[in-house]
């Protein structure tokens, strides 16, 4: 199962990065009214503008990454009946596994 999940996961991650980039660009247009976020080395922007842009971008990328990884893992479980990586983890009662 890991032989199939790893390459598929990599492909999905790349697509997720593309989706997150497009989503960030749209959010930035709405929030800042600009087509592009400021670059850290662009002297025309303040520290605050650069750091806020980075924070928003990081939050969007993290959210998209987590959502895609979780959906992929659930898809594997629906298809195979096993959660990816279950064979390398010990069951935990704290998370409802027995």
PDB file of N, CA and C in Angstrom:
ATOM      1  N   UNK A   1       0.831  -1.200   0.000  1.00  0.00           N
ATOM      2  CA  UNK A   1       0.000   0.000   0.000  1.00  0.00           C
ATOM      3  C   UNK A   1       0.866   1.251   0.000  1.00  0.00           C
ATOM      4  N   UNK A   2       1.969   1.234   0.748  1.00  0.00           N
ATOM      5  CA  UNK A   2       2.847   2.403   0.816  1.00  0.00           C
ATOM      6  C   UNK A   2       3.451   2.709  -0.542  1.00  0.00           C
ATOM      7  N   UNK A   3       3.666   1.685  -1.367  1.00  0.00           N
ATOM      8  CA  UNK A   3       4.237   1.902  -2.702  1.00  0.00           C
ATOM      9  C   UNK A   3       3.315   2.736  -3.583  1.00  0.00           C
ATOM     10  N   UNK A   4       2.039   2.601  -3.393  1.00  0.00           N
ATOM     11  CA  UNK A   4       1.071   3.376  -4.175  1.00  0.00           C
ATOM     12  C   UNK A   4       0.805   4.729  -3.519  1.00  0.00           C
ATOM     13  N   UNK A   5       0.698   4.726  -2.197  1.00  0.00           N
ATOM     14  CA  UNK A   5       0.326   5.944  -1.474  1.00  0.00           C
ATOM     15  C   UNK A   5       1.388   7.030  -1.576  1.00  0.00           C
ATOM     16  N   UNK A   6       2.660   6.678  -1.489  1.00  0.00           N
ATOM     17  CA  UNK A   6       3.743   7.681  -1.490  1.00  0.00           C
ATOM     18  C   UNK A   6       3.769   8.501  -2.782  1.00  0.00           C
ATOM     19  N   UNK A   7       3.819   7.878  -3.977  1.00  0.00           N
ATOM     20  CA  UNK A   7       3.841   8.691  -5.204  1.00  0.00           C
ATOM     21  C   UNK A   7       2.540   9.474  -5.407  1.00  0.00           C
ATOM     22  N   UNK A   8       1.437   8.863  -5.067  1.00  0.00           N
ATOM     23  CA  UNK A   8       0.157   9.550  -5.190  1.00  0.00           C
ATOM     24  C   UNK A   8       0.099  10.744  -4.252  1.00  0.00           C
ATOM     25  N   UNK A   9       0.609  10.568  -3.051  1.00  0.00           N
ATOM     26  CA  UNK A   9       0.654  11.643  -2.069  1.00  0.00           C
ATOM     27  C   UNK A   9       1.514  12.801  -2.569  1.00  0.00           C
ATOM     28  N   UNK A  10       2.637  12.482  -3.204  1.00  0.00           N
ATOM     29  CA  UNK A  10       3.518  13.513  -3.750  1.00  0.00           C
ATOM     30  C   UNK A  10       2.807  14.303  -4.848  1.00  0.00           C
ATOM     31  N   UNK A  11       2.131  13.611  -5.739  1.00  0.00           N
ATOM     32  CA  UNK A  11       1.394  14.272  -6.814  1.00  0.00           C
ATOM     33  C   UNK A  11       0.292  15.168  -6.246  1.00  0.00           C
ATOM     34  N   UNK A  12      -0.421  14.660  -5.272  1.00  0.00           N
ATOM     35  CA  UNK A  12      -1.496  15.436  -4.652  1.00  0.00           C
ATOM     36  C   UNK A  12      -0.932  16.660  -3.934  1.00  0.00           C
ATOM     37  N   UNK A  13       0.235  16.520  -3.315  1.00  0.00           N
ATOM     38  CA  UNK A  13       0.873  17.657  -2.642  1.00  0.00           C
ATOM     39  C   UNK A  13       1.246  18.757  -3.624  1.00  0.00           C
ATOM     40  N   UNK A  14       1.757  18.366  -4.778  1.00  0.00           N
ATOM     41  CA  UNK A  14       2.111  19.354  -5.806  1.00  0.00           C
ATOM     42  C   UNK A  14       0.852  20.083  -6.274  1.00  0.00           C
ATOM     43  N   UNK A  15      -0.189  19.334  -6.529  1.00  0.00           N
ATOM     44  CA  UNK A  15      -1.454  19.959  -6.940  1.00  0.00           C
ATOM     45  C   UNK A  15      -2.002  20.858  -5.832  1.00  0.00           C
ATOM     46  N   UNK A  16      -1.846  20.422  -4.605  1.00  0.00           N
ATOM     47  CA  UNK A  16      -2.289  21.225  -3.462  1.00  0.00           C
ATOM     48  C   UNK A  16      -1.538  22.537  -3.378  1.00  0.00           C
ATOM     49  N   UNK A  17      -0.240  22.506  -3.660  1.00  0.00           N
ATOM     50  CA  UNK A  17       0.555  23.731  -3.678  1.00  0.00           C
ATOM     51  C   UNK A  17       0.073  24.699  -4.742  1.00  0.00           C
ATOM     52  N   UNK A  18      -0.291  24.151  -5.887  1.00  0.00           N
ATOM     53  CA  UNK A  18      -0.814  25.002  -6.959  1.00  0.00           C
ATOM     54  C   UNK A  18      -2.162  25.613  -6.564  1.00  0.00           C
ATOM     55  N   UNK A  19      -2.996  24.813  -5.952  1.00  0.00           N
ATOM     56  CA  UNK A  19      -4.304  25.296  -5.497  1.00  0.00           C
ATOM     57  C   UNK A  19      -4.123  26.365  -4.420  1.00  0.00           C
ATOM     58  N   UNK A  20      -3.224  26.106  -3.472  1.00  0.00           N
ATOM     59  CA  UNK A  20      -2.982  27.060  -2.387  1.00  0.00           C
ATOM     60  C   UNK A  20      -2.441  28.376  -2.937  1.00  0.00           C
ATOM     61  N   UNK A  21      -1.553  28.305  -3.915  1.00  0.00           N
ATOM     62  CA  UNK A  21      -1.008  29.522  -4.524  1.00  0.00           C
ATOM     63  C   UNK A  21      -2.089  30.346  -5.199  1.00  0.00           C
ATOM     64  N   UNK A  22      -2.961  29.681  -5.941  1.00  0.00           N
ATOM     65  CA  UNK A  22      -4.059  30.384  -6.612  1.00  0.00           C
ATOM     66  C   UNK A  22      -5.034  30.967  -5.595  1.00  0.00           C
ATOM     67  N   UNK A  23      -5.323  30.207  -4.546  1.00  0.00           N
ATOM     68  CA  UNK A  23      -6.232  30.683  -3.502  1.00  0.00           C
ATOM     69  C   UNK A  23      -5.643  31.892  -2.783  1.00  0.00           C
ATOM     70  N   UNK A  24      -4.344  31.829  -2.453  1.00  0.00           N
ATOM     71  CA  UNK A  24      -3.694  32.960  -1.791  1.00  0.00           C
ATOM     72  C   UNK A  24      -3.758  34.199  -2.671  1.00  0.00           C
ATOM     73  N   UNK A  25      -3.516  34.042  -3.951  1.00  0.00           N
ATOM     74  CA  UNK A  25      -3.544  35.196  -4.862  1.00  0.00           C
ATOM     75  C   UNK A  25      -4.923  35.853  -4.854  1.00  0.00           C
ATOM     76  N   UNK A  26      -5.977  35.043  -4.861  1.00  0.00           N
ATOM     77  CA  UNK A  26      -7.338  35.585  -4.829  1.00  0.00           C
ATOM     78  C   UNK A  26      -7.640  36.253  -3.487  1.00  0.00           C
ATOM     79  N   UNK A  27      -7.234  35.614  -2.404  1.00  0.00           N
ATOM     80  CA  UNK A  27      -7.464  36.198  -1.077  1.00  0.00           C
ATOM     81  C   UNK A  27      -6.712  37.518  -0.956  1.00  0.00           C
ATOM     82  N   UNK A  28      -5.477  37.552  -1.443  1.00  0.00           N
ATOM     83  CA  UNK A  28      -4.672  38.777  -1.345  1.00  0.00           C
ATOM     84  C   UNK A  28      -5.314  39.916  -2.131  1.00  0.00           C
ATOM     85  N   UNK A  29      -5.889  39.605  -3.288  1.00  0.00           N
ATOM     86  CA  UNK A  29      -6.576  40.636  -4.091  1.00  0.00           C
ATOM     87  C   UNK A  29      -7.727  41.248  -3.303  1.00  0.00           C
ATOM     88  N   UNK A  30      -8.480  40.401  -2.604  1.00  0.00           N
ATOM     89  CA  UNK A  30      -9.627  40.879  -1.829  1.00  0.00           C
ATOM     90  C   UNK A  30      -9.167  41.658  -0.598  1.00  0.00           C
ATOM     91  N   UNK A  31      -8.200  41.102   0.130  1.00  0.00           N
ATOM     92  CA  UNK A  31      -7.755  41.692   1.388  1.00  0.00           C
ATOM     93  C   UNK A  31      -6.973  42.981   1.172  1.00  0.00           C
ATOM     94  N   UNK A  32      -6.020  42.945   0.244  1.00  0.00           N
ATOM     95  CA  UNK A  32      -5.113  44.085   0.071  1.00  0.00           C
ATOM     96  C   UNK A  32      -5.434  44.945  -1.149  1.00  0.00           C
ATOM     97  N   UNK A  33      -6.273  44.429  -2.031  1.00  0.00           N
ATOM     98  CA  UNK A  33      -6.597  45.187  -3.240  1.00  0.00           C
ATOM     99  C   UNK A  33      -5.436  45.261  -4.223  1.00  0.00           C
ATOM    100  N   UNK A  34      -4.499  44.328  -4.110  1.00  0.00           N
ATOM    101  CA  UNK A  34      -3.337  44.291  -5.000  1.00  0.00           C
ATOM    102  C   UNK A  34      -3.296  42.942  -5.712  1.00  0.00           C
ATOM    103  N   UNK A  35      -2.732  42.947  -6.923  1.00  0.00           N
ATOM    104  CA  UNK A  35      -2.623  41.698  -7.676  1.00  0.00           C
ATOM    105  C   UNK A  35      -1.582  40.751  -7.077  1.00  0.00           C
ATOM    106  N   UNK A  36      -0.499  41.303  -6.561  1.00  0.00           N
ATOM    107  CA  UNK A  36       0.575  40.473  -6.019  1.00  0.00           C
ATOM    108  C   UNK A  36       0.906  40.881  -4.591  1.00  0.00           C
ATOM    109  N   UNK A  37       1.281  39.889  -3.799  1.00  0.00           N
ATOM    110  CA  UNK A  37       1.717  40.148  -2.425  1.00  0.00           C
ATOM    111  C   UNK A  37       3.126  40.733  -2.457  1.00  0.00           C
ATOM    112  N   UNK A  38       3.479  41.494  -1.438  1.00  0.00           N
ATOM    113  CA  UNK A  38       4.823  42.075  -1.414  1.00  0.00           C
ATOM    114  C   UNK A  38       5.908  41.016  -1.224  1.00  0.00           C
ATOM    115  N   UNK A  39       7.015  41.210  -1.906  1.00  0.00           N
ATOM    116  CA  UNK A  39       8.193  40.365  -1.707  1.00  0.00           C
ATOM    117  C   UNK A  39       8.964  40.888  -0.505  1.00  0.00           C
ATOM    118  N   UNK A  40       9.599  39.990   0.207  1.00  0.00           N
ATOM    119  CA  UNK A  40      10.352  40.382   1.401  1.00  0.00           C
ATOM    120  C   UNK A  40      11.490  41.341   1.074  1.00  0.00           C
ATOM    121  N   UNK A  41      12.035  41.265  -0.119  1.00  0.00           N
ATOM    122  CA  UNK A  41      13.165  42.126  -0.467  1.00  0.00           C
ATOM    123  C   UNK A  41      12.762  43.368  -1.272  1.00  0.00           C
ATOM    124  N   UNK A  42      11.468  43.650  -1.317  1.00  0.00           N
ATOM    125  CA  UNK A  42      10.985  44.852  -2.013  1.00  0.00           C
ATOM    126  C   UNK A  42      10.968  46.014  -1.023  1.00  0.00           C
ATOM    127  N   UNK A  43      11.800  47.000  -1.259  1.00  0.00           N
ATOM    128  CA  UNK A  43      11.946  48.118  -0.315  1.00  0.00           C
ATOM    129  C   UNK A  43      10.732  49.035  -0.267  1.00  0.00           C
ATOM    130  N   UNK A  44       9.798  48.896  -1.194  1.00  0.00           N
ATOM    131  CA  UNK A  44       8.619  49.759  -1.211  1.00  0.00           C
ATOM    132  C   UNK A  44       7.552  49.337  -0.193  1.00  0.00           C
ATOM    133  N   UNK A  45       7.766  48.207   0.461  1.00  0.00           N
ATOM    134  CA  UNK A  45       6.808  47.718   1.452  1.00  0.00           C
ATOM    135  C   UNK A  45       7.412  47.777   2.847  1.00  0.00           C
ATOM    136  N   UNK A  46       6.538  47.938   3.828  1.00  0.00           N
ATOM    137  CA  UNK A  46       6.991  47.974   5.220  1.00  0.00           C
ATOM    138  C   UNK A  46       7.164  46.552   5.740  1.00  0.00           C
ATOM    139  N   UNK A  47       7.844  46.451   6.895  1.00  0.00           N
ATOM    140  CA  UNK A  47       7.962  45.160   7.560  1.00  0.00           C
ATOM    141  C   UNK A  47       6.577  44.566   7.802  1.00  0.00           C
ATOM    142  N   UNK A  48       5.677  45.386   8.275  1.00  0.00           N
ATOM    143  CA  UNK A  48       4.335  44.906   8.600  1.00  0.00           C
ATOM    144  C   UNK A  48       3.645  44.314   7.376  1.00  0.00           C
ATOM    145  N   UNK A  49       3.701  45.024   6.248  1.00  0.00           N
ATOM    146  CA  UNK A  49       3.055  44.524   5.028  1.00  0.00           C
ATOM    147  C   UNK A  49       3.646  43.187   4.586  1.00  0.00           C
ATOM    148  N   UNK A  50       4.951  43.077   4.630  1.00  0.00           N
ATOM    149  CA  UNK A  50       5.629  41.853   4.212  1.00  0.00           C
ATOM    150  C   UNK A  50       5.275  40.698   5.153  1.00  0.00           C
ATOM    151  N   UNK A  51       5.299  40.957   6.460  1.00  0.00           N
ATOM    152  CA  UNK A  51       5.026  39.889   7.423  1.00  0.00           C
ATOM    153  C   UNK A  51       3.560  39.462   7.431  1.00  0.00           C
ATOM    154  N   UNK A  52       2.662  40.407   7.240  1.00  0.00           N
ATOM    155  CA  UNK A  52       1.233  40.043   7.161  1.00  0.00           C
ATOM    156  C   UNK A  52       0.993  39.181   5.920  1.00  0.00           C
ATOM    157  N   UNK A  53       1.593  39.551   4.803  1.00  0.00           N
ATOM    158  CA  UNK A  53       1.447  38.751   3.584  1.00  0.00           C
ATOM    159  C   UNK A  53       1.982  37.339   3.801  1.00  0.00           C
ATOM    160  N   UNK A  54       3.138  37.230   4.444  1.00  0.00           N
ATOM    161  CA  UNK A  54       3.728  35.912   4.704  1.00  0.00           C
ATOM    162  C   UNK A  54       2.855  35.093   5.640  1.00  0.00           C
ATOM    163  N   UNK A  55       2.277  35.742   6.648  1.00  0.00           N
ATOM    164  CA  UNK A  55       1.420  35.042   7.596  1.00  0.00           C
ATOM    165  C   UNK A  55       0.155  34.510   6.903  1.00  0.00           C
ATOM    166  N   UNK A  56      -0.466  35.327   6.081  1.00  0.00           N
ATOM    167  CA  UNK A  56      -1.673  34.906   5.370  1.00  0.00           C
ATOM    168  C   UNK A  56      -1.334  33.762   4.408  1.00  0.00           C
ATOM    169  N   UNK A  57      -0.233  33.915   3.703  1.00  0.00           N
ATOM    170  CA  UNK A  57       0.183  32.874   2.757  1.00  0.00           C
ATOM    171  C   UNK A  57       0.470  31.559   3.486  1.00  0.00           C
ATOM    172  N   UNK A  58       1.176  31.623   4.596  1.00  0.00           N
ATOM    173  CA  UNK A  58       1.483  30.416   5.364  1.00  0.00           C
ATOM    174  C   UNK A  58       0.235  29.739   5.896  1.00  0.00           C
ATOM    175  N   UNK A  59      -0.709  30.530   6.369  1.00  0.00           N
ATOM    176  CA  UNK A  59      -1.958  29.965   6.891  1.00  0.00           C
ATOM    177  C   UNK A  59      -2.735  29.255   5.789  1.00  0.00           C
ATOM    178  N   UNK A  60      -2.803  29.876   4.627  1.00  0.00           N
ATOM    179  CA  UNK A  60      -3.534  29.265   3.507  1.00  0.00           C
ATOM    180  C   UNK A  60      -2.841  27.986   3.053  1.00  0.00           C
ATOM    181  N   UNK A  61      -1.520  28.021   2.904  1.00  0.00           N
ATOM    182  CA  UNK A  61      -0.797  26.828   2.480  1.00  0.00           C
ATOM    183  C   UNK A  61      -0.938  25.708   3.507  1.00  0.00           C
ATOM    184  N   UNK A  62      -0.845  26.033   4.792  1.00  0.00           N
ATOM    185  CA  UNK A  62      -0.994  25.023   5.832  1.00  0.00           C
ATOM    186  C   UNK A  62      -2.381  24.407   5.837  1.00  0.00           C
ATOM    187  N   UNK A  63      -3.396  25.237   5.674  1.00  0.00           N
ATOM    188  CA  UNK A  63      -4.774  24.755   5.646  1.00  0.00           C
ATOM    189  C   UNK A  63      -5.014  23.833   4.463  1.00  0.00           C
ATOM    190  N   UNK A  64      -4.580  24.262   3.282  1.00  0.00           N
ATOM    191  CA  UNK A  64      -4.777  23.445   2.078  1.00  0.00           C
ATOM    192  C   UNK A  64      -4.006  22.134   2.197  1.00  0.00           C
ATOM    193  N   UNK A  65      -2.767  22.191   2.681  1.00  0.00           N
ATOM    194  CA  UNK A  65      -1.962  20.985   2.831  1.00  0.00           C
ATOM    195  C   UNK A  65      -2.630  19.987   3.765  1.00  0.00           C
ATOM    196  N   UNK A  66      -3.082  20.458   4.918  1.00  0.00           N
ATOM    197  CA  UNK A  66      -3.731  19.567   5.888  1.00  0.00           C
ATOM    198  C   UNK A  66      -5.020  18.979   5.318  1.00  0.00           C
ATOM    199  N   UNK A  67      -5.806  19.795   4.642  1.00  0.00           N
ATOM    200  CA  UNK A  67      -7.073  19.315   4.074  1.00  0.00           C
ATOM    201  C   UNK A  67      -6.826  18.259   3.000  1.00  0.00           C
ATOM    202  N   UNK A  68      -5.839  18.488   2.159  1.00  0.00           N
ATOM    203  CA  UNK A  68      -5.551  17.538   1.085  1.00  0.00           C
ATOM    204  C   UNK A  68      -4.971  16.243   1.644  1.00  0.00           C
ATOM    205  N   UNK A  69      -4.057  16.350   2.599  1.00  0.00           N
ATOM    206  CA  UNK A  69      -3.492  15.139   3.205  1.00  0.00           C
ATOM    207  C   UNK A  69      -4.574  14.318   3.899  1.00  0.00           C
ATOM    208  N   UNK A  70      -5.439  14.996   4.626  1.00  0.00           N
ATOM    209  CA  UNK A  70      -6.498  14.288   5.346  1.00  0.00           C
ATOM    210  C   UNK A  70      -7.468  13.619   4.375  1.00  0.00           C
ATOM    211  N   UNK A  71      -7.852  14.328   3.320  1.00  0.00           N
ATOM    212  CA  UNK A  71      -8.762  13.759   2.328  1.00  0.00           C
ATOM    213  C   UNK A  71      -8.111  12.567   1.627  1.00  0.00           C
ATOM    214  N   UNK A  72      -6.824  12.675   1.345  1.00  0.00           N
ATOM    215  CA  UNK A  72      -6.111  11.567   0.712  1.00  0.00           C
ATOM    216  C   UNK A  72      -6.065  10.342   1.609  1.00  0.00           C
ATOM    217  N   UNK A  73      -5.790  10.553   2.881  1.00  0.00           N
ATOM    218  CA  UNK A  73      -5.743   9.438   3.827  1.00  0.00           C
ATOM    219  C   UNK A  73      -7.115   8.783   3.959  1.00  0.00           C
ATOM    220  N   UNK A  74      -8.163   9.591   3.991  1.00  0.00           N
ATOM    221  CA  UNK A  74      -9.512   9.027   4.071  1.00  0.00           C
ATOM    222  C   UNK A  74      -9.859   8.269   2.796  1.00  0.00           C
ATOM    223  N   UNK A  75      -9.403   8.758   1.650  1.00  0.00           N
ATOM    224  CA  UNK A  75      -9.622   8.052   0.387  1.00  0.00           C
ATOM    225  C   UNK A  75      -8.927   6.698   0.377  1.00  0.00           C
ATOM    226  N   UNK A  76      -7.712   6.654   0.909  1.00  0.00           N
ATOM    227  CA  UNK A  76      -6.990   5.385   1.005  1.00  0.00           C
ATOM    228  C   UNK A  76      -7.747   4.432   1.914  1.00  0.00           C
ATOM    229  N   UNK A  77      -8.238   4.943   3.036  1.00  0.00           N
ATOM    230  CA  UNK A  77      -8.973   4.073   3.964  1.00  0.00           C
ATOM    231  C   UNK A  77     -10.256   3.544   3.309  1.00  0.00           C
ATOM    232  N   UNK A  78     -10.973   4.405   2.580  1.00  0.00           N
ATOM    233  CA  UNK A  78     -12.197   3.943   1.903  1.00  0.00           C
ATOM    234  C   UNK A  78     -11.867   2.887   0.844  1.00  0.00           C
ATOM    235  N   UNK A  79     -10.751   3.058   0.162  1.00  0.00           N
ATOM    236  CA  UNK A  79     -10.379   2.148  -0.913  1.00  0.00           C
ATOM    237  C   UNK A  79      -9.809   0.834  -0.405  1.00  0.00           C
ATOM    238  N   UNK A  80      -8.933   0.917   0.606  1.00  0.00           N
ATOM    239  CA  UNK A  80      -8.212  -0.274   1.067  1.00  0.00           C
ATOM    240  C   UNK A  80      -8.696  -0.826   2.399  1.00  0.00           C
ATOM    241  N   UNK A  81      -9.411  -0.005   3.158  1.00  0.00           N
ATOM    242  CA  UNK A  81      -9.838  -0.415   4.487  1.00  0.00           C
ATOM    243  C   UNK A  81      -8.793  -0.143   5.558  1.00  0.00           C
ATOM    244  N   UNK A  82      -7.646   0.441   5.158  1.00  0.00           N
ATOM    245  CA  UNK A  82      -6.568   0.728   6.095  1.00  0.00           C
ATOM    246  C   UNK A  82      -6.178   2.190   6.026  1.00  0.00           C
ATOM    247  N   UNK A  83      -5.906   2.774   7.188  1.00  0.00           N
ATOM    248  CA  UNK A  83      -5.414   4.147   7.258  1.00  0.00           C
ATOM    249  C   UNK A  83      -3.932   4.140   6.891  1.00  0.00           C
ATOM    250  N   UNK A  84      -3.475   5.050   6.030  1.00  0.00           N
ATOM    251  CA  UNK A  84      -2.059   5.054   5.656  1.00  0.00           C
ATOM    252  C   UNK A  84      -1.161   5.193   6.886  1.00  0.00           C
ATOM    253  N   UNK A  85      -0.169   4.325   6.972  1.00  0.00           N
ATOM    254  CA  UNK A  85       0.762   4.387   8.077  1.00  0.00           C
ATOM    255  C   UNK A  85       0.337   3.623   9.309  1.00  0.00           C
ATOM    256  N   UNK A  86      -0.857   3.028   9.312  1.00  0.00           N
ATOM    257  CA  UNK A  86      -1.314   2.282  10.494  1.00  0.00           C
ATOM    258  C   UNK A  86      -0.368   1.144  10.847  1.00  0.00           C
ATOM    259  N   UNK A  87       0.268   0.558   9.855  1.00  0.00           N
ATOM    260  CA  UNK A  87       1.144  -0.579  10.111  1.00  0.00           C
ATOM    261  C   UNK A  87       2.425  -0.173  10.836  1.00  0.00           C
ATOM    262  N   UNK A  88       2.745   1.119  10.876  1.00  0.00           N
ATOM    263  CA  UNK A  88       3.953   1.553  11.575  1.00  0.00           C
ATOM    264  C   UNK A  88       3.649   2.258  12.889  1.00  0.00           C
ATOM    265  N   UNK A  89       2.393   2.379  13.251  1.00  0.00           N
ATOM    266  CA  UNK A  89       1.995   3.036  14.508  1.00  0.00           C
ATOM    267  C   UNK A  89       1.407   2.027  15.471  1.00  0.00           C
ATOM    268  N   UNK A  90       1.600   2.315  16.736  1.00  0.00           N
ATOM    269  CA  UNK A  90       0.947   1.515  17.770  1.00  0.00           C
ATOM    270  C   UNK A  90      -0.436   2.115  18.008  1.00  0.00           C
ATOM    271  N   UNK A  91      -1.412   1.287  18.268  1.00  0.00           N
ATOM    272  CA  UNK A  91      -2.763   1.821  18.569  1.00  0.00           C
ATOM    273  C   UNK A  91      -2.731   2.697  19.804  1.00  0.00           C
ATOM    274  N   UNK A  92      -3.561   3.718  19.789  1.00  0.00           N
ATOM    275  CA  UNK A  92      -3.622   4.650  20.916  1.00  0.00           C
ATOM    276  C   UNK A  92      -5.057   4.785  21.384  1.00  0.00           C
ATOM    277  N   UNK A  93      -5.268   4.546  22.656  1.00  0.00           N
ATOM    278  CA  UNK A  93      -6.609   4.689  23.218  1.00  0.00           C
ATOM    279  C   UNK A  93      -7.045   6.133  23.246  1.00  0.00           C
ATOM    280  N   UNK A  94      -6.087   7.064  23.321  1.00  0.00           N
ATOM    281  CA  UNK A  94      -6.406   8.494  23.372  1.00  0.00           C
ATOM    282  C   UNK A  94      -7.091   8.953  22.103  1.00  0.00           C
ATOM    283  N   UNK A  95      -6.814   8.278  20.988  1.00  0.00           N
ATOM    284  CA  UNK A  95      -7.408   8.677  19.721  1.00  0.00           C
ATOM    285  C   UNK A  95      -8.524   7.725  19.273  1.00  0.00           C
ATOM    286  N   UNK A  96      -8.960   6.896  20.187  1.00  0.00           N
ATOM    287  CA  UNK A  96     -10.079   6.031  19.886  1.00  0.00           C
ATOM    288  C   UNK A  96      -9.702   4.757  19.167  1.00  0.00           C
ATOM    289  N   UNK A  97      -8.426   4.414  19.060  1.00  0.00           N
ATOM    290  CA  UNK A  97      -7.995   3.176  18.418  1.00  0.00           C
ATOM    291  C   UNK A  97      -7.768   2.101  19.468  1.00  0.00           C
ATOM    292  N   UNK A  98      -8.183   0.926  19.175  1.00  0.00           N
ATOM    293  CA  UNK A  98      -7.960  -0.179  20.107  1.00  0.00           C
ATOM    294  C   UNK A  98      -7.537  -1.405  19.374  1.00  0.00           C
TER     295      UNK A  98
END
